[in-house]
Amino acid sequence: MKVEIVGAGPAGLYLAILLRKLDRGVDVRVLERNAPDATFGFGVVFSEETLGALRDADPETHLAITDTFARWDRIDIRFRGRELSSRGHSFSAIARRRLLEILQQRCRDLGVALEFGVEVEQLPEADLVVAADGANSVVRRLGDFGTRVRAEGSKYVWFGTDHVFDAFTFAFRETEYGLFNAHAYPYDERMSTFIVECPESVWRAAGLDELDEQESLAFCEQLFANELRGRELFSNRSLWLDFPKITNQVWHQGNVVLLGDSAHTAHFSIGSGTKLAMEDSIALAAALARRRWDLSAAFVDYELERGPYVERTQDAASDSAAYFGRIASYSRLEPIQFAFNLITRSGRITHATLGVRDPQFTRALDAWLGGREVSPPPAFSPFELRGTRFENRFELVESSVAVSPEGRVSAEDAPRADGKLLLRLTHAGRRAATQPRSRGVDLPLADGWAVVAPTKRPYGPFGAIPGDPDEDAVLGAFVAAARDARAEVLELDMAHGYLLGSYLSPLTNDESDRLRFPLRVLEAVRAAWAGPLAVRLSVTDWHPRGNTVEDGIAIARELAAHGCDLIHVEAGQTVHDDRPEYRRGFLTALSDRVRNEARVPTIVGGYLTTLDEANTIVGAGRADLVLLDLPPTEIERSISPSNTVLLGEVRA
């Protein structure tokens, strides 16, 4: 068996090692266009999980790598003149050049042929060809793998520095151009990696698009002089870049297989590039061993094992990249909450897990939210909204009521009812006159009443064609219901394709001013209701031609300016054929953006089932109130006797 590996990065070299260990009769050659000591970037970070996989795959390599590690367990966040530290995070790093030296030597010891300075312009002749030649893979371009490359995140530049940080450090600097941030970490006893990042608009405003490599380095060196403690930044072709997110529909074609960055990339802000690449090598070698070098079967095994994991990692990395792109929207948060929001951004760390790693940090967060030195977790902290005090963040009970008989979803809906704490006023619009939902959703009644909507488009394929709404009558019904309401919080339903929600979406309203009537209703109800007033809003339509998240944030901002105190974050269902993204906590990221970009309090649900989720959401400032789906027994155990209501949701 002859194997040609194109690319002598960590992925290609490590695969060569594993293949020679698997079968010393295999002829393995690695081709690399650059010199042996040429590398871009500075340090590589490994997690404990990855180190365990490396130990199991090749103990000799694992020992050589770990002997030269820089290790630390702390994250420092420098924000608005404060430095906050969180401990209990295990990090290990190594100089990228040293890592390559170790892998090259191990290859030579095992009889792998290494050839440097070789330009590959066509597929090598071999039984197995491995594309390990990085994000700009030549081998990948010679085939058809369904490759997609798109830029994500902010502009960034990768430096080294001789200031040795003793923690993974995030530093933020506000300038006249906007917010810059740095990611810094040590990788040996003499050097650290130092990445500077900012949105493209800030990058251009600062004139960095017109500076050369050394001028840019000098700018960053001066900007982060306090972090560098008078030390220098060093360049290694350190140019401002856009991070390329690479995906492929398939990872193999014929006898060619993709590995590492050739197959996929993950944004550097979660530090997974080299980790993913070397884990790919482990999985591919194991699949070849398991399938006894049956390439087709091994490739299928390899993709089935790695594909879902890589996809999840890429999703988390994309979320993290987008997070840093809008980091300025969190600048109004208090430093302790800002830090907790940053640490928990990927969902891998929660209030509970951080409490195990660093109880001192979570106690400080709890004390800040609770207002006392010893306070309960965030979900149990008090919250006040327009004079109404909540003793905890999850005590809402919802009750939904139609404002008029023709606004009912089904004949079983009551035309008017009192809410216990939060009373939602709704008009079903074109989703009215359907059978009870116990029989199915949006199934029209054979003899239903007339439905209304801004356009004459039915909700579903068999739905009734709507007529024009009598806007004055609808407004009067909402106002009358508001005047009669007895509840701590009143909510207007502008979500899920109901009447007011239909006005807001380009999918269901052809008017140029789609906020016209919803704002008219909001203002009238605000005049009739003195207490907290919420709006239930579909922040995105989940449809290519519908409202985007950015549109939803702009709508929320307008609602807040016209008297709305609280946005109840929802998504989709504006049309029957949307493209939902349901998963556990699927609304939390939307709530985070609405709260911190529209600057309005939010309430969020979305398959949230634990108090840890509530503690994390509230503690990080992603929502102010939370709707949990807890079984009754857990509710009874979780809520103190002084609370007057239970948590739950009653849906119309």
XYZ file of C-alpha atoms in Angstrom:
652
model
C 0.000 0.000 0.000
C 1.416 3.360 -1.078
C 0.170 6.487 0.706
C 0.925 10.042 -0.392
C 0.082 12.773 2.137
C 0.119 16.302 0.777
C 0.831 18.780 3.562
C 3.226 18.503 6.520
C 1.148 20.285 9.095
C 0.080 18.561 12.327
C -2.712 16.623 10.585
C -0.561 15.159 7.790
C 2.420 14.352 9.979
C 0.312 12.752 12.690
C -1.571 10.601 10.184
C 1.752 9.440 8.748
C 2.871 8.407 12.236
C -0.307 6.471 12.908
C -0.302 4.720 9.525
C 3.277 3.526 9.981
C 2.423 2.299 13.465
C -0.588 0.515 12.011
C 1.406 -1.327 9.338
C 5.178 -0.999 8.872
C 4.717 -2.399 5.374
C 2.836 0.707 4.267
C 4.898 3.109 2.178
C 4.063 6.598 3.512
C 5.416 9.792 1.997
C 4.615 13.361 3.062
C 4.991 16.194 0.543
C 5.244 19.804 1.721
C 5.699 22.955 -0.341
C 7.418 24.887 2.467
C 10.673 24.353 4.368
C 10.661 22.102 7.473
C 10.825 25.050 9.869
C 8.314 27.266 8.038
C 5.123 27.822 9.971
C 2.473 30.482 10.297
C 1.052 31.425 13.644
C 2.780 30.971 16.963
C 1.189 28.715 19.594
C -1.214 25.768 19.605
C -3.650 25.076 22.470
C -4.819 21.578 23.459
C -7.681 20.496 25.687
C -7.442 17.633 28.189
C -9.836 15.605 26.024
C -7.566 15.928 22.993
C -4.485 15.047 25.020
C -6.175 11.866 26.161
C -6.835 10.889 22.545
C -3.213 11.621 21.620
C -1.963 9.524 24.528
C -4.057 6.561 23.446
C -3.102 6.871 19.766
C 0.677 7.256 20.181
C 2.133 7.493 23.694
C 5.602 8.449 22.409
C 4.307 11.546 20.604
C 2.098 12.412 23.559
C 5.045 12.292 25.943
C 7.256 14.444 23.716
C 4.525 17.047 23.289
C 3.474 17.268 26.922
C 7.075 17.538 28.127
C 7.313 20.963 26.484
C 3.868 22.288 27.390
C 3.035 25.623 28.908
C 0.133 25.025 31.297
C -2.275 27.330 33.103
C -5.741 27.182 34.639
C -6.901 30.798 34.614
C -8.841 33.111 32.306
C -8.253 36.848 32.785
C -10.720 39.332 31.330
C -9.645 42.975 31.196
C -12.622 45.216 30.607
C -13.411 48.843 31.456
C -10.404 49.213 33.725
C -11.126 46.002 35.657
C -9.410 42.638 35.578
C -11.556 39.662 36.460
C -10.070 36.196 36.839
C -11.697 32.797 36.641
C -9.810 29.668 37.666
C -10.301 25.980 37.122
C -9.866 25.992 33.319
C -7.247 23.559 32.121
C -5.158 24.815 29.188
C -2.004 23.445 27.598
C -0.075 25.038 24.746
C 3.017 24.425 22.677
C 4.903 26.446 20.080
C 3.637 25.437 16.660
C 7.196 25.144 15.343
C 8.165 22.878 18.253
C 5.094 20.716 17.636
C 6.119 20.277 14.000
C 9.676 19.380 15.030
C 8.384 16.649 17.347
C 6.061 15.225 14.711
C 8.736 15.351 12.003
C 11.234 13.514 14.189
C 8.667 10.862 15.107
C 7.928 10.386 11.391
C 11.609 9.878 10.628
C 11.931 7.399 13.487
C 9.094 5.374 11.975
C 10.475 5.486 8.436
C 8.130 8.052 6.918
C 9.589 9.808 3.868
C 9.427 13.593 4.317
C 9.976 15.809 1.270
C 9.950 19.591 1.615
C 9.950 22.303 -1.045
C 7.698 20.192 -3.285
C 4.941 21.935 -5.237
C 2.029 19.584 -5.944
C 0.151 20.567 -9.097
C -1.580 17.272 -9.845
C -2.692 14.263 -7.827
C 0.238 12.028 -6.826
C 0.255 8.428 -8.024
C -0.641 6.325 -4.978
C -3.184 3.884 -3.578
C -4.299 6.521 -1.062
C -3.916 10.295 -1.430
C -4.533 12.454 1.638
C -5.225 16.166 1.282
C -3.713 17.651 4.439
C -2.565 20.853 2.769
C -4.715 23.275 4.729
C -7.494 25.721 4.080
C -6.148 26.629 0.623
C -5.757 22.969 -0.318
C -4.463 22.394 -3.843
C -5.527 18.740 -3.737
C -9.085 19.701 -2.787
C -9.280 22.095 -5.727
C -8.289 19.269 -8.078
C -11.459 17.358 -7.163
C -15.132 18.041 -6.579
C -16.013 17.853 -2.901
C -18.823 20.408 -2.795
C -16.550 22.925 -1.115
C -17.982 26.090 0.355
C -15.801 28.880 1.747
C -17.239 31.949 3.436
C -15.744 34.584 5.683
C -17.009 34.794 9.244
C -16.245 36.862 12.277
C -14.201 40.045 12.468
C -10.936 41.171 10.986
C -8.013 39.662 12.888
C -4.224 39.608 12.928
C -1.971 37.023 14.595
C 1.173 38.184 16.445
C 3.681 36.760 18.881
C 5.102 38.572 21.893
C 7.941 38.055 24.337
C 5.661 39.017 27.216
C 4.746 35.686 28.805
C 1.153 35.811 29.999
C 0.276 33.596 32.948
C -3.368 33.111 31.910
C -5.569 32.992 28.846
C -6.211 36.720 28.574
C -9.030 38.611 26.882
C -8.376 42.349 26.714
C -10.777 45.007 25.414
C -9.882 48.543 24.388
C -12.443 51.202 23.497
C -11.135 53.736 20.971
C -12.565 56.608 18.984
C -12.993 54.136 16.137
C -14.759 51.441 18.146
C -13.903 48.417 20.280
C -10.783 46.275 19.763
C -10.155 43.022 21.586
C -7.156 40.754 22.034
C -6.782 37.028 22.741
C -3.458 36.187 24.370
C -1.934 33.047 25.869
C 1.560 31.633 26.605
C 2.951 28.715 24.651
C 6.421 28.320 26.174
C 8.626 29.944 28.784
C 9.595 32.820 26.457
C 6.678 33.617 24.147
C 2.924 34.135 23.911
C 0.411 34.286 21.102
C -1.315 37.669 20.747
C -4.329 37.979 18.403
C -5.984 41.345 17.794
C -9.525 41.474 16.468
C -12.148 44.079 15.554
C -15.195 44.424 13.279
C -14.392 45.458 9.717
C -16.120 48.831 10.202
C -13.785 49.589 13.133
C -10.778 48.325 11.176
C -11.540 50.686 8.306
C -12.380 53.625 10.569
C -8.962 53.254 12.214
C -7.282 53.301 8.793
C -5.798 49.848 9.272
C -6.808 48.917 5.729
C -4.180 51.407 4.520
C -1.315 50.404 6.833
C 1.447 47.966 5.959
C 2.525 45.040 8.141
C 4.931 46.983 10.357
C 2.654 50.019 10.701
C -0.201 47.750 11.735
C 2.030 46.013 14.271
C 3.018 49.376 15.752
C -0.635 50.416 16.028
C -1.550 47.245 17.930
C 1.549 47.449 20.097
C 0.600 50.937 21.219
C -3.091 50.111 21.645
C -2.367 47.187 23.979
C 0.752 48.605 25.634
C -0.671 47.974 29.119
C -1.203 44.281 28.381
C 2.230 43.916 26.801
C 3.989 45.538 29.787
C 6.436 47.312 27.507
C 7.252 44.174 25.512
C 7.197 43.889 21.726
C 4.902 42.252 19.220
C 6.503 40.035 16.585
C 5.227 39.402 13.093
C 5.197 36.187 11.105
C 3.481 37.354 7.951
C 1.024 38.954 10.388
C -1.548 40.451 8.033
C -5.147 41.343 8.793
C -7.342 38.484 7.628
C -10.918 37.304 7.319
C -11.387 33.872 8.834
C -12.535 31.358 6.173
C -15.163 28.880 7.312
C -14.712 25.831 5.076
C -17.257 23.059 4.659
C -17.403 20.195 2.172
C -20.396 18.125 1.143
C -18.166 15.040 1.028
C -14.693 14.417 2.426
C -13.568 11.816 -0.089
C -13.584 11.179 -3.802
C -12.125 8.034 -5.320
C -8.882 7.361 -3.470
C -8.546 10.947 -2.197
C -9.608 11.940 1.326
C -9.625 15.336 3.055
C -8.051 15.885 6.445
C -7.983 18.806 8.878
C -8.354 22.315 7.463
C -8.716 20.886 3.961
C -12.011 19.373 5.088
C -13.182 21.980 7.603
C -12.141 24.974 9.631
C -13.367 26.291 12.993
C -12.915 29.886 14.115
C -9.829 30.447 16.268
C -11.838 31.960 19.140
C -12.631 28.465 20.415
C -9.127 27.168 19.659
C -10.063 23.959 17.841
C -8.212 23.963 14.507
C -5.204 21.778 15.344
C -7.287 19.720 17.772
C -9.808 18.858 15.048
C -7.050 18.105 12.545
C -5.184 15.643 14.762
C -8.419 13.994 15.879
C -9.256 13.561 12.174
C -5.959 11.715 11.771
C -6.800 9.397 14.670
C -10.265 8.649 13.266
C -9.033 8.031 9.707
C -6.226 5.711 10.820
C -8.647 3.774 13.046
C -11.151 3.446 10.195
C -8.469 2.117 7.832
C -7.400 -0.418 10.448
C -10.956 -1.466 11.188
C -11.825 -1.873 7.491
C -8.484 -3.547 6.626
C -7.585 -0.867 4.091
C -10.887 -1.070 2.229
C -10.759 2.616 1.311
C -14.421 3.116 0.413
C -15.666 1.540 3.638
C -13.025 3.312 5.735
C -13.868 6.699 4.227
C -17.542 6.222 5.027
C -16.715 5.261 8.617
C -14.397 8.252 8.919
C -16.998 10.741 7.719
C -19.789 9.230 9.804
C -17.641 9.497 12.920
C -16.110 12.906 12.361
C -18.807 14.739 10.402
C -21.370 15.297 13.198
C -18.712 16.250 15.748
C -17.049 18.691 13.369
C -20.407 20.202 12.457
C -21.227 20.820 16.115
C -17.804 22.331 16.689
C -18.136 24.558 13.639
C -21.553 25.739 14.829
C -20.091 26.622 18.223
C -17.132 28.330 16.543
C -19.423 30.329 14.249
C -21.484 31.459 17.224
C -18.287 32.496 18.988
C -17.023 34.362 15.921
C -20.319 36.226 15.625
C -20.215 36.962 19.348
C -16.875 38.733 19.101
C -18.132 40.569 16.029
C -20.853 42.215 18.107
C -18.940 42.345 21.395
C -19.464 46.114 21.595
C -23.176 45.526 22.250
C -22.225 44.047 25.647
C -20.148 47.044 26.693
C -22.897 48.394 28.978
C -22.846 45.228 31.113
C -21.154 45.394 34.476
C -17.663 43.815 34.325
C -18.653 40.735 36.370
C -21.635 40.020 34.113
C -19.628 40.814 30.982
C -17.007 38.289 32.063
C -19.597 35.607 32.816
C -21.277 36.228 29.478
C -17.935 35.810 27.727
C -16.960 32.640 29.592
C -20.329 30.966 28.910
C -20.696 32.118 25.287
C -20.316 28.668 23.694
C -22.640 26.838 26.081
C -19.896 24.480 27.226
C -19.631 26.218 30.602
C -22.691 26.954 32.725
C -23.300 28.526 36.106
C -23.178 25.086 37.724
C -20.012 23.864 36.014
C -18.242 27.159 36.663
C -19.364 26.905 40.276
C -17.401 23.662 40.500
C -14.349 25.094 38.750
C -14.343 28.486 40.436
C -16.927 28.913 43.218
C -15.424 32.270 44.170
C -16.323 33.699 40.751
C -19.935 32.472 40.830
C -20.339 33.732 44.397
C -19.217 37.181 43.229
C -21.706 37.068 40.360
C -24.522 35.929 42.651
C -23.712 38.686 45.152
C -23.769 41.345 42.447
C -27.176 40.218 41.172
C -28.672 39.521 44.585
C -27.411 42.693 46.209
C -26.006 40.892 49.259
C -22.605 39.431 50.020
C -24.151 35.971 50.266
C -26.913 35.635 47.682
C -28.751 32.770 45.998
C -28.031 31.911 42.337
C -29.105 34.352 39.591
C -32.496 32.751 38.874
C -33.510 33.515 42.472
C -32.444 37.164 42.373
C -35.182 39.816 42.497
C -36.239 41.829 39.452
C -38.403 44.922 39.191
C -40.306 46.134 36.145
C -42.428 49.293 36.200
C -43.125 48.934 39.915
C -43.824 45.196 39.829
C -41.317 43.150 41.809
C -40.463 39.558 40.972
C -38.879 37.644 43.825
C -37.189 35.337 41.320
C -36.661 35.215 37.568
C -38.886 32.263 36.678
C -42.151 32.770 38.529
C -44.301 33.704 35.526
C -47.457 31.819 34.646
C -48.831 32.629 31.218
C -52.460 32.709 30.251
C -53.488 33.513 26.706
C -56.841 35.033 25.829
C -58.401 36.129 22.545
C -59.559 39.735 22.547
C -62.658 38.902 20.487
C -64.611 35.793 19.451
C -63.356 35.977 15.855
C -59.786 36.215 17.160
C -59.917 32.757 18.722
C -57.700 30.006 17.419
C -60.441 27.395 17.904
C -63.972 27.179 19.213
C -62.627 25.829 22.504
C -60.837 29.118 23.260
C -62.576 31.357 25.739
C -63.253 34.890 24.421
C -62.090 36.543 27.660
C -60.331 35.315 30.800
C -58.227 36.630 33.644
C -54.515 35.998 33.800
C -52.764 34.936 36.975
C -49.554 36.855 36.480
C -48.864 37.357 32.774
C -51.958 37.768 30.580
C -51.378 37.547 26.848
C -53.866 39.352 24.609
C -54.030 37.802 21.167
C -55.931 37.833 17.921
C -55.263 34.751 15.806
C -55.799 36.507 12.466
C -55.507 34.056 9.597
C -54.642 31.243 12.039
C -58.123 31.486 13.576
C -61.100 29.192 12.996
C -59.167 25.944 13.286
C -59.822 22.661 15.005
C -58.619 22.119 18.577
C -54.882 21.555 18.607
C -55.355 18.199 20.245
C -56.423 17.081 16.733
C -53.622 18.833 14.871
C -52.185 22.287 14.337
C -53.808 24.759 11.909
C -56.461 22.350 10.617
C -59.320 24.616 9.446
C -62.871 24.098 10.673
C -65.374 22.977 8.044
C -67.794 25.665 9.168
C -65.439 28.160 10.740
C -65.870 31.891 11.079
C -64.292 34.505 8.831
C -60.606 35.194 9.366
C -58.718 38.424 8.724
C -55.155 39.421 7.854
C -53.214 42.253 6.169
C -53.124 40.252 2.908
C -55.412 37.637 1.401
C -52.867 34.832 1.724
C -54.092 31.849 3.782
C -51.825 30.500 6.492
C -51.644 26.960 5.148
C -52.539 25.122 1.946
C -56.106 24.453 3.110
C -56.619 27.564 5.228
C -59.378 30.089 4.736
C -58.618 33.120 2.586
C -58.527 36.090 4.969
C -60.577 39.223 4.623
C -59.547 42.761 5.511
C -59.455 43.462 9.249
C -61.539 46.234 10.747
C -58.557 47.889 12.383
C -60.596 50.235 14.557
C -62.625 47.321 15.915
C -59.502 45.236 16.511
C -57.798 48.123 18.300
C -60.892 48.692 20.426
C -60.979 45.013 21.391
C -57.345 45.097 22.537
C -57.917 48.261 24.557
C -61.071 46.899 26.171
C -59.306 43.692 27.097
C -56.422 45.683 28.576
C -58.777 47.776 30.695
C -60.498 44.673 32.046
C -57.278 42.752 32.672
C -56.252 41.742 36.157
C -52.635 40.636 35.965
C -49.179 41.700 37.039
C -47.928 41.766 33.437
C -49.928 42.317 30.249
C -48.615 40.980 26.947
C -49.519 41.772 23.343
C -49.110 38.847 20.971
C -47.125 39.894 17.886
C -45.615 36.470 17.203
C -46.167 33.247 15.260
C -48.202 34.654 12.394
C -51.142 35.822 14.480
C -52.803 39.054 13.425
C -50.386 41.637 14.838
C -47.416 39.436 13.961
C -48.688 39.174 10.384
C -48.474 42.948 10.082
C -44.764 42.884 10.956
C -43.493 40.450 8.313
C -42.818 41.041 4.596
C -44.095 37.496 4.045
C -47.583 38.483 5.153
C -47.853 42.252 4.717
C -47.130 44.244 1.552
C -47.257 47.651 3.234
C -44.099 49.725 3.282
C -44.721 50.668 6.934
C -45.364 47.300 8.523
C -45.074 48.711 12.042
C -47.955 51.128 11.497
C -50.850 49.175 13.015
C -48.904 47.159 15.656
C -47.485 50.418 17.050
C -50.958 51.961 17.025
C -52.256 49.042 19.112
C -49.238 49.180 21.412
C -49.644 52.894 22.084
C -53.380 52.564 22.733
C -52.920 49.664 25.143
C -50.042 51.487 26.826
C -52.399 54.397 27.491
C -54.976 52.029 28.999
C -52.599 49.873 31.062
C -50.280 51.319 33.709
C -48.433 48.134 34.642
C -45.626 46.245 32.895
C -46.413 45.743 29.219
C -44.730 42.965 27.250
C -44.774 42.110 23.548
C -44.440 38.543 22.322
C -42.348 38.874 19.165
C -41.084 36.518 16.482
C -37.590 37.952 16.265
C -36.920 36.066 13.023
C -39.267 34.443 10.505
C -36.827 31.607 9.753
C -37.538 32.131 6.081
C -35.259 33.406 3.271
C -37.645 36.229 2.375
C -38.841 37.020 5.877
C -37.599 39.109 8.761
C -34.006 38.415 9.763
C -32.667 38.584 13.303
C -31.403 42.091 12.543
C -34.923 43.070 11.403
C -36.359 41.620 14.607
C -33.898 43.578 16.741
C -34.862 46.792 14.924
C -38.558 46.021 15.529
C -37.888 45.363 19.221
C -36.083 48.681 19.456
C -39.121 50.477 17.979
C -41.508 48.657 20.298
C -39.440 49.704 23.303
C -39.474 53.309 22.111
C -43.289 53.217 21.997
C -43.938 51.900 25.492
C -43.044 48.211 25.533
C -41.282 47.215 28.775
C -40.414 43.593 27.971
C -39.882 41.537 24.792
C -41.010 37.927 24.976
C -38.633 36.344 22.472
C -40.080 33.851 19.993
C -39.181 32.796 16.442
C -40.813 31.488 13.291
C -44.339 30.238 12.559
C -45.118 33.407 10.596
C -45.799 31.085 7.647
C -46.455 27.366 7.603
C -43.378 26.541 5.497
C -40.649 28.225 7.550
C -37.317 26.547 8.251
C -37.153 26.171 12.019
C -34.000 25.599 14.053
C -35.529 23.950 17.101
C -33.169 22.627 19.736
C -32.722 22.927 23.458
C -32.497 26.593 24.390
C -32.951 27.634 20.765
C -34.326 31.059 21.715
C -31.599 32.007 24.186
C -29.144 33.440 21.648
C -31.963 35.513 20.119
C -32.914 36.827 23.540
C -29.268 37.695 24.219
C -29.107 39.763 21.043
C -32.431 41.529 21.575
C -31.626 42.393 25.176
C -28.138 43.683 24.491
C -28.583 45.237 21.039
C -32.106 46.653 21.313
C -31.433 47.475 24.997
C -34.790 46.198 26.226
C -35.514 43.591 28.950
C -36.470 40.150 27.651
C -38.214 36.981 28.720
C -37.219 33.697 27.091
C -38.290 30.056 26.970
C -37.502 27.438 24.343
C -37.111 23.970 25.840
C -35.356 25.214 28.976
C -35.687 22.504 31.588
C -33.174 23.142 34.367
C -32.498 25.799 36.936
C -28.863 25.760 35.808
C -30.012 27.021 32.414
C -31.998 29.784 34.105
C -29.048 30.706 36.327
C -26.724 30.863 33.328
C -29.108 32.905 31.168
C -29.897 35.463 33.846
C -26.342 35.608 35.181
C -24.943 36.263 31.710
C -27.502 38.955 30.932
C -29.111 36.988 28.092
C -32.614 37.504 29.506
C -34.246 39.058 32.545
C -37.007 36.483 33.033
C -37.091 32.804 32.069
C -39.857 30.346 31.243
C -38.849 26.848 32.309
C -40.516 23.589 31.329
C -40.180 21.789 34.652
C -42.191 18.810 35.887
C -44.531 19.749 38.748
C -42.582 17.855 41.381
C -39.412 19.770 40.578
C -41.286 23.057 40.536
C -42.654 22.355 43.992
C -39.152 21.604 45.247
C -37.582 24.614 43.540
C -39.858 27.494 44.492
C -39.838 28.870 48.001
C -43.099 28.985 50.005
C -43.165 32.789 49.830
C -43.730 32.734 46.058
C -47.340 33.242 45.093
C -47.371 31.517 41.689
C -45.930 28.482 39.982
C -43.953 28.376 36.817
C -45.405 27.023 33.626
C -47.162 27.930 30.456
C -50.786 27.681 29.356
C -51.034 27.838 25.573
C -54.095 28.875 23.628
